[in-house]
Coordinates of C-alpha atoms in Angstrom, one line a residue:
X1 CA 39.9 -66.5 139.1
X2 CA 41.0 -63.0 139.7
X3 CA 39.0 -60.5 141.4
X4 CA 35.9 -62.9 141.4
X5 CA 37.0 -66.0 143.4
X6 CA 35.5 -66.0 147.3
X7 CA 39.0 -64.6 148.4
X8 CA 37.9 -61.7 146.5
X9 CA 34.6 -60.9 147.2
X10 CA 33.7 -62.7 150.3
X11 CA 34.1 -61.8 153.7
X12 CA 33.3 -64.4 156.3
X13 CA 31.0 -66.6 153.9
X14 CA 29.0 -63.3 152.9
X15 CA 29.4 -61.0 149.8
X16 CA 31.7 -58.0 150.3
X17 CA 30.1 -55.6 148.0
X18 CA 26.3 -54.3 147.9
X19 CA 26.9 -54.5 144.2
X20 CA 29.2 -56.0 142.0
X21 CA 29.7 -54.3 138.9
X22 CA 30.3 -56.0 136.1
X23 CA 30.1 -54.6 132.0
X24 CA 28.9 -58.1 130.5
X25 CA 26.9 -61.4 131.3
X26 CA 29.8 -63.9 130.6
X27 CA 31.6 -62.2 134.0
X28 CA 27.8 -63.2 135.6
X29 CA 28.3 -66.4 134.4
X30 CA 31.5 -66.9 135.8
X31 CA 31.3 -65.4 139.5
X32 CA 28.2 -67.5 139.6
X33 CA 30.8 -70.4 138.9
X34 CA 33.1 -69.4 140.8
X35 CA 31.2 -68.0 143.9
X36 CA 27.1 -68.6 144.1
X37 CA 27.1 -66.5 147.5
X38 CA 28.6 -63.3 145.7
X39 CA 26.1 -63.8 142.5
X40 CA 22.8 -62.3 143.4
X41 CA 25.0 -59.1 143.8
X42 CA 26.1 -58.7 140.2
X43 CA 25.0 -55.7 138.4
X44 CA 25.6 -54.9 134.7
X45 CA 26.8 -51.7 134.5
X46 CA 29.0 -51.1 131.5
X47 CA 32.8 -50.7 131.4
X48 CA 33.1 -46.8 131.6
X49 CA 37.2 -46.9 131.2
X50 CA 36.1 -48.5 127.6
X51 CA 33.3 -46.2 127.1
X52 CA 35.6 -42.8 127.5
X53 CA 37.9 -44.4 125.0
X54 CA 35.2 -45.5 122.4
X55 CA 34.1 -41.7 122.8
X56 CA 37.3 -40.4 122.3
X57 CA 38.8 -42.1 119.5
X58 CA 37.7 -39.5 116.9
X59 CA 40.9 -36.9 118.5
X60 CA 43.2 -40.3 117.6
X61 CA 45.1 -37.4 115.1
X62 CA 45.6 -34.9 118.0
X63 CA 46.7 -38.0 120.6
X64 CA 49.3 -39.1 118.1
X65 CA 50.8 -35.8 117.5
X66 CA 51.1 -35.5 121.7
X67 CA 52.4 -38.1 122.0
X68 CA 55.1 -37.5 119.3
X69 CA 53.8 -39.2 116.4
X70 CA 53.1 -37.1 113.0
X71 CA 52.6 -38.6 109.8
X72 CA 55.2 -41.2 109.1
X73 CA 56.0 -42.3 112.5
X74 CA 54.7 -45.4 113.5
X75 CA 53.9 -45.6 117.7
X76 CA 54.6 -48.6 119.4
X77 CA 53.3 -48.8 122.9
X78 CA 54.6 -51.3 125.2
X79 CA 52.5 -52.5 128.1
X80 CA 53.0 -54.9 131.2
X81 CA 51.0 -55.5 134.3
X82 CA 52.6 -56.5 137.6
X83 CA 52.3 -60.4 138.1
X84 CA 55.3 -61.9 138.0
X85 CA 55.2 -63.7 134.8
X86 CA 54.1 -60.6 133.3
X87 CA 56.2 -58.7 130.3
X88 CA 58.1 -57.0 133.1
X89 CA 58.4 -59.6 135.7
X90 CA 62.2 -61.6 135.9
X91 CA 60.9 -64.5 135.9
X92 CA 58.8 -65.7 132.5
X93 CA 60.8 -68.7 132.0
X94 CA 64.9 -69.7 132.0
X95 CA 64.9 -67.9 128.7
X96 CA 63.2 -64.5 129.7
X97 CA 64.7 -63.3 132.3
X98 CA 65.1 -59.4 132.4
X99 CA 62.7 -59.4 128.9
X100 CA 61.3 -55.8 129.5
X101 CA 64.8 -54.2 129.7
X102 CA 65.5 -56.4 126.9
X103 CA 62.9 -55.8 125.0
X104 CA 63.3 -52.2 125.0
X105 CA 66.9 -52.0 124.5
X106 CA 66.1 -54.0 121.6
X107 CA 63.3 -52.0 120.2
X108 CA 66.0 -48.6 120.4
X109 CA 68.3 -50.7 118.5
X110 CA 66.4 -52.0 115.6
X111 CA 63.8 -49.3 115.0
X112 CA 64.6 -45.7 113.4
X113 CA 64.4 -42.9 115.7
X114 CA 62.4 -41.0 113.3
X115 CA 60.2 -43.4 112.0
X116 CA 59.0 -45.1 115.3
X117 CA 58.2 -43.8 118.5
X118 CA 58.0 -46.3 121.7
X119 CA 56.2 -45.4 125.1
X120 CA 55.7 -47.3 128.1
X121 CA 52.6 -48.3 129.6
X122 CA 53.2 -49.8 133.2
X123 CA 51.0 -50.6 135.9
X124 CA 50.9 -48.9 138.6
X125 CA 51.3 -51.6 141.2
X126 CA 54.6 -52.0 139.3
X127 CA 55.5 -48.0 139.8
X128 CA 54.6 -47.9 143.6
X129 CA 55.5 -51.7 144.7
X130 CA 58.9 -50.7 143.3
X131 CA 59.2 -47.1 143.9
X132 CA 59.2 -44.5 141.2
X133 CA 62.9 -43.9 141.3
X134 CA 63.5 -47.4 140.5
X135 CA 61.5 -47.8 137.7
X136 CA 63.0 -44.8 136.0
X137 CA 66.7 -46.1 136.8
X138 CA 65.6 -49.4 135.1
X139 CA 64.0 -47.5 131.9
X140 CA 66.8 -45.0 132.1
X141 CA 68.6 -46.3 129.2
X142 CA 65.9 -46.7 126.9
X143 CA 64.6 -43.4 127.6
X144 CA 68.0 -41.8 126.7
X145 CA 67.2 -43.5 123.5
X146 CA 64.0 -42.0 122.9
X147 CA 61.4 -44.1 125.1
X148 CA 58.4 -42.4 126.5
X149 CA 56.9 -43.7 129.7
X150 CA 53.2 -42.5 130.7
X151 CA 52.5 -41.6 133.8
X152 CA 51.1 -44.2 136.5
X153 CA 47.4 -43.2 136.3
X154 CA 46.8 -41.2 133.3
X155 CA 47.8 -41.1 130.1
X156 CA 47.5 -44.9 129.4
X157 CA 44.1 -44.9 127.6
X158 CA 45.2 -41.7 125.2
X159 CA 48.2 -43.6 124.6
X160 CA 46.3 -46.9 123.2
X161 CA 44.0 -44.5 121.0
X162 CA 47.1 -43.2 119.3
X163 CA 48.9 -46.4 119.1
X164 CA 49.5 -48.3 115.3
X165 CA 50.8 -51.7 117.6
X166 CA 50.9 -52.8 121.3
X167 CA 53.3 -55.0 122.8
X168 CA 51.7 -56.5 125.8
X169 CA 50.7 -59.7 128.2
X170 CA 47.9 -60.4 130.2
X171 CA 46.6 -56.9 130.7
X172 CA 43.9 -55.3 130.7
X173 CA 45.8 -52.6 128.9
X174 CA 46.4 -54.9 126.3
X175 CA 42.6 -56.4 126.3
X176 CA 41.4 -52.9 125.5
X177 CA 44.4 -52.3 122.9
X178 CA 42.4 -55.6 121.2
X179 CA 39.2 -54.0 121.8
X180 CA 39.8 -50.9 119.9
X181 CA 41.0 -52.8 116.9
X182 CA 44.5 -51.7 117.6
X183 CA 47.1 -54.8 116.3
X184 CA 48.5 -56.4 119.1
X185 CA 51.4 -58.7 119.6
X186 CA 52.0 -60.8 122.7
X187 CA 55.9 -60.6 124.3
X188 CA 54.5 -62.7 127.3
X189 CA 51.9 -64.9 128.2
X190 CA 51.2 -67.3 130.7
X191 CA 48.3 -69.5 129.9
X192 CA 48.3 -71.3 133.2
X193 CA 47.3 -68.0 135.3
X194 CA 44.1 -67.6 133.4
X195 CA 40.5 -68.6 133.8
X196 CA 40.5 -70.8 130.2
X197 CA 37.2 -69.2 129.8
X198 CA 37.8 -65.4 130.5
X199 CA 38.3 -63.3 127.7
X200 CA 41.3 -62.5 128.2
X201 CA 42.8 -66.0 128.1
X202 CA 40.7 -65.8 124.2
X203 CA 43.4 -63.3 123.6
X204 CA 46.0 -65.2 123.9
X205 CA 44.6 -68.1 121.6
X206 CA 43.7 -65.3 119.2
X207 CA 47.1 -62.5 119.2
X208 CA 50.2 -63.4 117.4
X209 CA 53.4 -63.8 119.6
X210 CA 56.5 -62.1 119.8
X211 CA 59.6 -64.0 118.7
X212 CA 62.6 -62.9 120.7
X213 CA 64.8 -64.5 118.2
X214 CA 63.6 -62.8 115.2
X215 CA 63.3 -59.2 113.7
X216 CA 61.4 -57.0 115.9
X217 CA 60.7 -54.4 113.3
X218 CA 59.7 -56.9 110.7
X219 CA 57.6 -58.7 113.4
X220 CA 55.6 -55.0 114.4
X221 CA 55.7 -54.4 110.6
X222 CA 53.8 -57.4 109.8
X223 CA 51.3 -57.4 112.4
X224 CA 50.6 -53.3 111.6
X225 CA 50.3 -54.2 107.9
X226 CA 48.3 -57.7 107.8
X227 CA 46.2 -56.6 110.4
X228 CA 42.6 -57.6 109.8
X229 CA 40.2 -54.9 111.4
X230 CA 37.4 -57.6 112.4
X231 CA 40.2 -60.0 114.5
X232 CA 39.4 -59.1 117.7
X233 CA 35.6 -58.2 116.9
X234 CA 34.3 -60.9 119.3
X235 CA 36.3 -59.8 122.1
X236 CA 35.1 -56.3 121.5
X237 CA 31.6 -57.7 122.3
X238 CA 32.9 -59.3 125.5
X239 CA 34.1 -55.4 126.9
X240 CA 30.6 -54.2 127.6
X241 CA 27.1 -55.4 127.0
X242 CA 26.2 -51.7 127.0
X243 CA 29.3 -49.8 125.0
X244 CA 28.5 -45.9 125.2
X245 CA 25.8 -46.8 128.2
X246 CA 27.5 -47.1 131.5
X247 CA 27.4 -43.4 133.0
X248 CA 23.3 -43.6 133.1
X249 CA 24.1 -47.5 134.4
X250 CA 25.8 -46.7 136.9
X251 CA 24.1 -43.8 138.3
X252 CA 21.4 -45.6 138.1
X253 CA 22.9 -47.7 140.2
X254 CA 24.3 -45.2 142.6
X255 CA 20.9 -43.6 143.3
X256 CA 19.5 -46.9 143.7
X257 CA 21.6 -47.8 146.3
X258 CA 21.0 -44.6 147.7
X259 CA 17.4 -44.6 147.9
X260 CA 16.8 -41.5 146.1
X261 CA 15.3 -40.7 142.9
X262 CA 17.7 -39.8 139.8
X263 CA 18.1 -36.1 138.7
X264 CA 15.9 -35.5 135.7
X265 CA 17.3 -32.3 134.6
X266 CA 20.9 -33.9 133.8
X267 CA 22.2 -36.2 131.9
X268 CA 24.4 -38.8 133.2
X269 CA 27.9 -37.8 131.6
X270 CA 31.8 -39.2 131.5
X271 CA 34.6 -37.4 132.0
X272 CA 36.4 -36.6 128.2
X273 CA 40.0 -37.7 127.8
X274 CA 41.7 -34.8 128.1
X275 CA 44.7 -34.2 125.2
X276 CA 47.8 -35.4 126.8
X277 CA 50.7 -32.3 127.3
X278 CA 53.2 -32.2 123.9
X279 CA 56.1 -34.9 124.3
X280 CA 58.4 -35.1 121.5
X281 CA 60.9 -37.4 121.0
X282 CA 64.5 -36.7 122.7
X283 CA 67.3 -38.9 122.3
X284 CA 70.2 -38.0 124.4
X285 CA 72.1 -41.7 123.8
X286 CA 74.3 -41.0 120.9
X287 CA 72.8 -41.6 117.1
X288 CA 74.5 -43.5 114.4
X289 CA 73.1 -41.7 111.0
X290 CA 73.0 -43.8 107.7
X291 CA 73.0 -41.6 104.8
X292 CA 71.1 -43.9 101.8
X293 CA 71.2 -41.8 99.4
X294 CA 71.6 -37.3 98.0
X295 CA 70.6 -36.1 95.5
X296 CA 70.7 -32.8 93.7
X297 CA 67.8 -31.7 91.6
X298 CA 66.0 -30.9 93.9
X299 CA 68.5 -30.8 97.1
X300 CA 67.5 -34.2 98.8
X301 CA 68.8 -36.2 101.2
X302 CA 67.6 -39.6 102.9
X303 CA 68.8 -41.0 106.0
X304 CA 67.8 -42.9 108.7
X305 CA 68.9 -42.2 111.9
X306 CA 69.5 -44.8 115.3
X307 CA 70.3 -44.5 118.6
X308 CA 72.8 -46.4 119.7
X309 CA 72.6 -48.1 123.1
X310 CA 75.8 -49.5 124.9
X311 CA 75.3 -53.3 124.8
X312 CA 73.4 -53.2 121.5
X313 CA 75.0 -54.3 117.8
X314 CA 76.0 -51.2 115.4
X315 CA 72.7 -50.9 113.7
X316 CA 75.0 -50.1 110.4
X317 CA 75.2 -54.1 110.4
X318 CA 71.4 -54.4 110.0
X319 CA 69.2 -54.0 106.8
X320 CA 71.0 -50.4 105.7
X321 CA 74.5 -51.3 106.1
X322 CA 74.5 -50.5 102.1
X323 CA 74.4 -47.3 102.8
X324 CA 76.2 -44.2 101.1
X325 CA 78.6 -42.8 103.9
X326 CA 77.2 -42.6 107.7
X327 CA 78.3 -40.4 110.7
X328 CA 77.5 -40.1 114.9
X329 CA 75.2 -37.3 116.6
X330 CA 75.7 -36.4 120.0
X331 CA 74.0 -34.2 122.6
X332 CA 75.9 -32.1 124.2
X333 CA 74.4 -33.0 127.2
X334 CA 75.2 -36.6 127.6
X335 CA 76.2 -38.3 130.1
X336 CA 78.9 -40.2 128.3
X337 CA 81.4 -36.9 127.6
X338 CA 84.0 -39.1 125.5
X339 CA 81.4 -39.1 122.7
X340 CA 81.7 -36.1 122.2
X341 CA 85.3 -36.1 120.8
X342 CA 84.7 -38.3 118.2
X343 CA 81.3 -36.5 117.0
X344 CA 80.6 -35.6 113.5
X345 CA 77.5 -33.3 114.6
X346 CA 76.6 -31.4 117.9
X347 CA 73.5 -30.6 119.2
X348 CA 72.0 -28.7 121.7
X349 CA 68.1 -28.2 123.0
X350 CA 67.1 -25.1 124.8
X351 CA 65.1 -22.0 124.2
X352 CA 66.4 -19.5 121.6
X353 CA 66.5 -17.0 124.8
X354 CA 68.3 -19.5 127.2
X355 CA 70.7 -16.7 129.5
X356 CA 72.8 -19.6 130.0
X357 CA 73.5 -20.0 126.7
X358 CA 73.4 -16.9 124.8
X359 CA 71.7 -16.2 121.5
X360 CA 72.0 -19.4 119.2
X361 CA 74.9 -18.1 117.0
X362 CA 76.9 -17.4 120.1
X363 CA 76.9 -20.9 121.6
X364 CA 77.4 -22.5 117.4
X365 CA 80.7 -21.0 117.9
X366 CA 81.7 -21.6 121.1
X367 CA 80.5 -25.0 120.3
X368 CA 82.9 -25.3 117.0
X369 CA 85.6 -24.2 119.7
X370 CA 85.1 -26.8 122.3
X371 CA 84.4 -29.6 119.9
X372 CA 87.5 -28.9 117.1
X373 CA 86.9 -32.6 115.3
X374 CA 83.0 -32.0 114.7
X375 CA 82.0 -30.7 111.1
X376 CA 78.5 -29.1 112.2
X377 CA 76.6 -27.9 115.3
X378 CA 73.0 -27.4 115.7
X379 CA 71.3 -25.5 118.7
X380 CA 67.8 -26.7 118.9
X381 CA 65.5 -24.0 119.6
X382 CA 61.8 -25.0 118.2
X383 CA 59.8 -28.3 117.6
X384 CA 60.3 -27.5 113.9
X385 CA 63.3 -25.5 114.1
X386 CA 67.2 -25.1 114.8
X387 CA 70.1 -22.9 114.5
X388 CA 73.3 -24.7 112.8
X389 CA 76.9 -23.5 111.5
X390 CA 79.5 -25.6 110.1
X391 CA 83.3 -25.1 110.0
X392 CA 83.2 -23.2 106.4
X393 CA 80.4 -20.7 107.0
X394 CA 78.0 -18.7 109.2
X395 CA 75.0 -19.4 111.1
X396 CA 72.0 -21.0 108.7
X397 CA 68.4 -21.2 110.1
X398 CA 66.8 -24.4 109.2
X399 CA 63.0 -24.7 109.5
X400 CA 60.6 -27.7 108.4
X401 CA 57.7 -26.2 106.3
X402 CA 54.6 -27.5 108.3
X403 CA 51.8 -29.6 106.7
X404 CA 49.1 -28.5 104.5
X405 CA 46.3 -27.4 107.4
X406 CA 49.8 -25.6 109.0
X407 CA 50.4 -27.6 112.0
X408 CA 54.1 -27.9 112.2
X409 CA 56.6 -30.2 111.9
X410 CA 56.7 -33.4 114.1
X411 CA 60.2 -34.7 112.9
X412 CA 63.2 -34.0 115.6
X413 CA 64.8 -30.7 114.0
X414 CA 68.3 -33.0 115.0
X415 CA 67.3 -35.5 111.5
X416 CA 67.6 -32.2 109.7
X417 CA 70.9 -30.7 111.2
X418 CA 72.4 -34.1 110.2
X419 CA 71.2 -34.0 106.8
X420 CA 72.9 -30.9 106.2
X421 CA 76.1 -32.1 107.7
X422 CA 75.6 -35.2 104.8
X423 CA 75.3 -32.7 102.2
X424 CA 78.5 -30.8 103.4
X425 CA 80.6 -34.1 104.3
X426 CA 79.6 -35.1 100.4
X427 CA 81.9 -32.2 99.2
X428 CA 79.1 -30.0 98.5
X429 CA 78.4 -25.8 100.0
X430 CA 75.5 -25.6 102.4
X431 CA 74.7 -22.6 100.5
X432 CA 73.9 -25.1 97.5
X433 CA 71.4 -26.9 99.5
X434 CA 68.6 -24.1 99.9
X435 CA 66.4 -22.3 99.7
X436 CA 64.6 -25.7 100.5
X437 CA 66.4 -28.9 101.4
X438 CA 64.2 -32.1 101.0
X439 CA 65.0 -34.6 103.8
X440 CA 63.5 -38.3 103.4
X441 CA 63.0 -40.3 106.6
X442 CA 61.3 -43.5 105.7
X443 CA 58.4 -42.8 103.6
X444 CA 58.2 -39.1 104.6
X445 CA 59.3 -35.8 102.9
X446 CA 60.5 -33.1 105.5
X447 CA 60.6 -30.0 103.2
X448 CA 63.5 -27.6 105.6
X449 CA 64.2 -24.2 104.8
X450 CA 67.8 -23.1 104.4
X451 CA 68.5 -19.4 104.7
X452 CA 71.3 -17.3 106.8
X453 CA 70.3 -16.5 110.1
X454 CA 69.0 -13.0 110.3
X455 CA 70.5 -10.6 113.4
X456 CA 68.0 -10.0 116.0
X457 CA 66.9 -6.7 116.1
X458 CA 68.1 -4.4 118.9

């Protein structure tokens, strides 16, 4: 039984701890199974990890748009502990092996780079019993695809606010992405490492699996969609005995111990979850765009847009290989430099006043230059924003109108480059497409200004 057996809390026949905090009676029940001698230290104190998340899920809105999300965009968090049958150990079963890498090669394949967004939540016994740089060489090809990994120690419990679905194992990550009512789906699982009667082990009797050998995307779909709010209501109760309660617990507690009285001119406080710093999406991998349909009245066009990994299937043979006409994006910083010849659009990200560089305009035609078989470049230069010429015209500034209470833009200015290079490679003038070009991705409208780029003044 982890972290209550004698092994854990024992030392020589007699209790480690002073106190053993726990945040609900059913753990009580269970070290008092597991080990009598440790009981009579067992405090209930709250879960004060769960409480700051409980208090914070009201910014959910700003979280999501941190972390990359805006309206539209459906955030996918992946979690794993460290145990060796966990989501990112080798060794599940004969049929698992490798799953994490899998799984997220997988996830880059099948879901739309502009209607999902995936980040990592590892723990960090995996981070540190690894080493850092390992762990980023084994999620390097994911994140060239657009993954996001939080950081070790913080990060994690913004990123299961903001989530729409977790896929997870045994973790306690996962337990809490239950607790908050977030849908939940279960890539591994192994029964026979659990306490039967722990809540955790509940979970797994209660969350829907993950089917390697089906439809990711329909599977996350379905579980966002046919969620049911109240599924994971009892194990909500199992958290804490005392949700909202456990900073005056536990100082309580700590005074206690301490043998002094409490301060009665403050009140016993948690630390806020601070807003995680602004990640947006960046796929440097190439991107395979699917062009479903254009229209003209008003200027439309809807895509959908995938990166494409090295070992993964064409997505163009999944559910939108009807579409109208496709065509590849590259960075122009990737590490695989033959792409670039066979490009249809070429992007760059930097700041508009990047010395290396030079303004916007000048690098759009050395660009045109350098890459003589790509039809439009686009130098990236904003969140909501980018600079873009093709062969038959000047330098057009392409801007997303933000959202009604004016916050801008979350969609990757790239989607838009590439739906003016559609327009073009349909026969038609960019000029035709402003003053306002309307480009669909999934169920969103992205409303992009399309005007000539104005001189900067001396």
């Amino acid at each position: 039984m982890f972290g209550l057996s004698p092994e854990w809390v024992l030392e020589d026949g007699r209790p480690v701890a002073t106190a053993t905090v726990l945040s609900h009676p059913e753990q009580a029940e269970r070290l008092r199974a597991a080990c009598p001698e440790a009981a009579p230290t067992a405090v209930l104190a709250g879960d004060p990890c769960y409480d700051r998340m409980l208090a914070a899920l009201p910014q959910r809105d700003r979280y999501r748009r941190a972390l990359g999300a805006g309206p539209g965009r459906r955030l996918v968090v992946v979690a794993s502990t460290w145990a060796p049958r966990s989501l990112f150990g080798a060794d599940v079963d004969d049929d698992r092996d490798d799953l994490l890498p899998w799984l997220l090669s997988r996830l880059a394949a099948e879901l739309p780079a502009d209607e999902y967004r995936t980040t990592a939540v590892l723990h960090p016994n995996i981070w540190y019993g690894h080493g850092p740089g390992q762990v980023r060489a084994w999620l390097e090809n994911a994140r060239r695809s657009g993954l996001d990994a939080v950081p070790p120690l913080e990060g994690w419990r913004q990123a299961l606010i903001a989530a729409d679905c977790v896929v997870g194992d045994h973790s306690s990550v996962t337990f809490y992405a239950a607790a908050l009512g977030v849908p939940v789906l279960l890539g591994a699982f192994p029964e026979q490492d659990l306490d039967p009667d722990s809540p955790v082990a509940a979970l797994g009797r209660t969350a829907p699996r993950l089917l390697r050998h089906g439809s990711l995307r329909a599977q996350i779909d379905r579980a966002v969609e046919e969620h049911d709010p109240g599924r994971y209501k009892a194990l909500a109760e199992q958290t804490s005995s005392a949700p909202g309660r456990s900073a005056v617990l536990l100082r309580r507690l700590f005074y206690g111990l301490m043998d002094l009285p409490e301060p009665r001119t403050h009140t016993a406080l948690l630390e806020p979850l601070e807003l995680p710093p602004f990640r947006p999406a960046r796929v440097t991998a190439p991107v395979r765009v699917l062009v479903r349909w254009i229209g003209t009245d008003p200027p439309e066009v809807d895509l959908v847009r995938y990166a494409v990994g090295g070992d993964e299937p064409d997505p163009a043979e999944g559910p939108d290989a009807a579409a109208e006409s496709a065509h590849t994006m590259v960075d122009e910083e990737t590490r695989e430099p033959g792409r670039l010849r066979v490009a249809d659009v070429v992007v760059r990200r930097a700041a508009a006043d990047d010395p290396r560089l030079g303004p916007p305009a000048a690098w759009a035609a050395e660009a045109l230059a350098s890459h003589p078989y790509c039809g439009l470049v686009a130098y990236i230069d904003g969140p909501d924003r980018c600079v873009v010429r093709t062969r038959d015209g000047g330098p057009l500034r392409l801007t997303a109108a933000p959202d009604p209470d004016g916050r801008p833009d979350l969609c990757d200015p790239a989607a838009y480059a590439c739906a003016l290079h559609a327009w073009t490679a349909s026969g038609r003038s960019a000029a035709d497409a402003g003053p306002v070009l309307r480009v669909r991705t999934g169920t969103t409208v992205h409303r992009v200004t399309v005007e000539p780029l104005r001189a900067p003044l001396p």
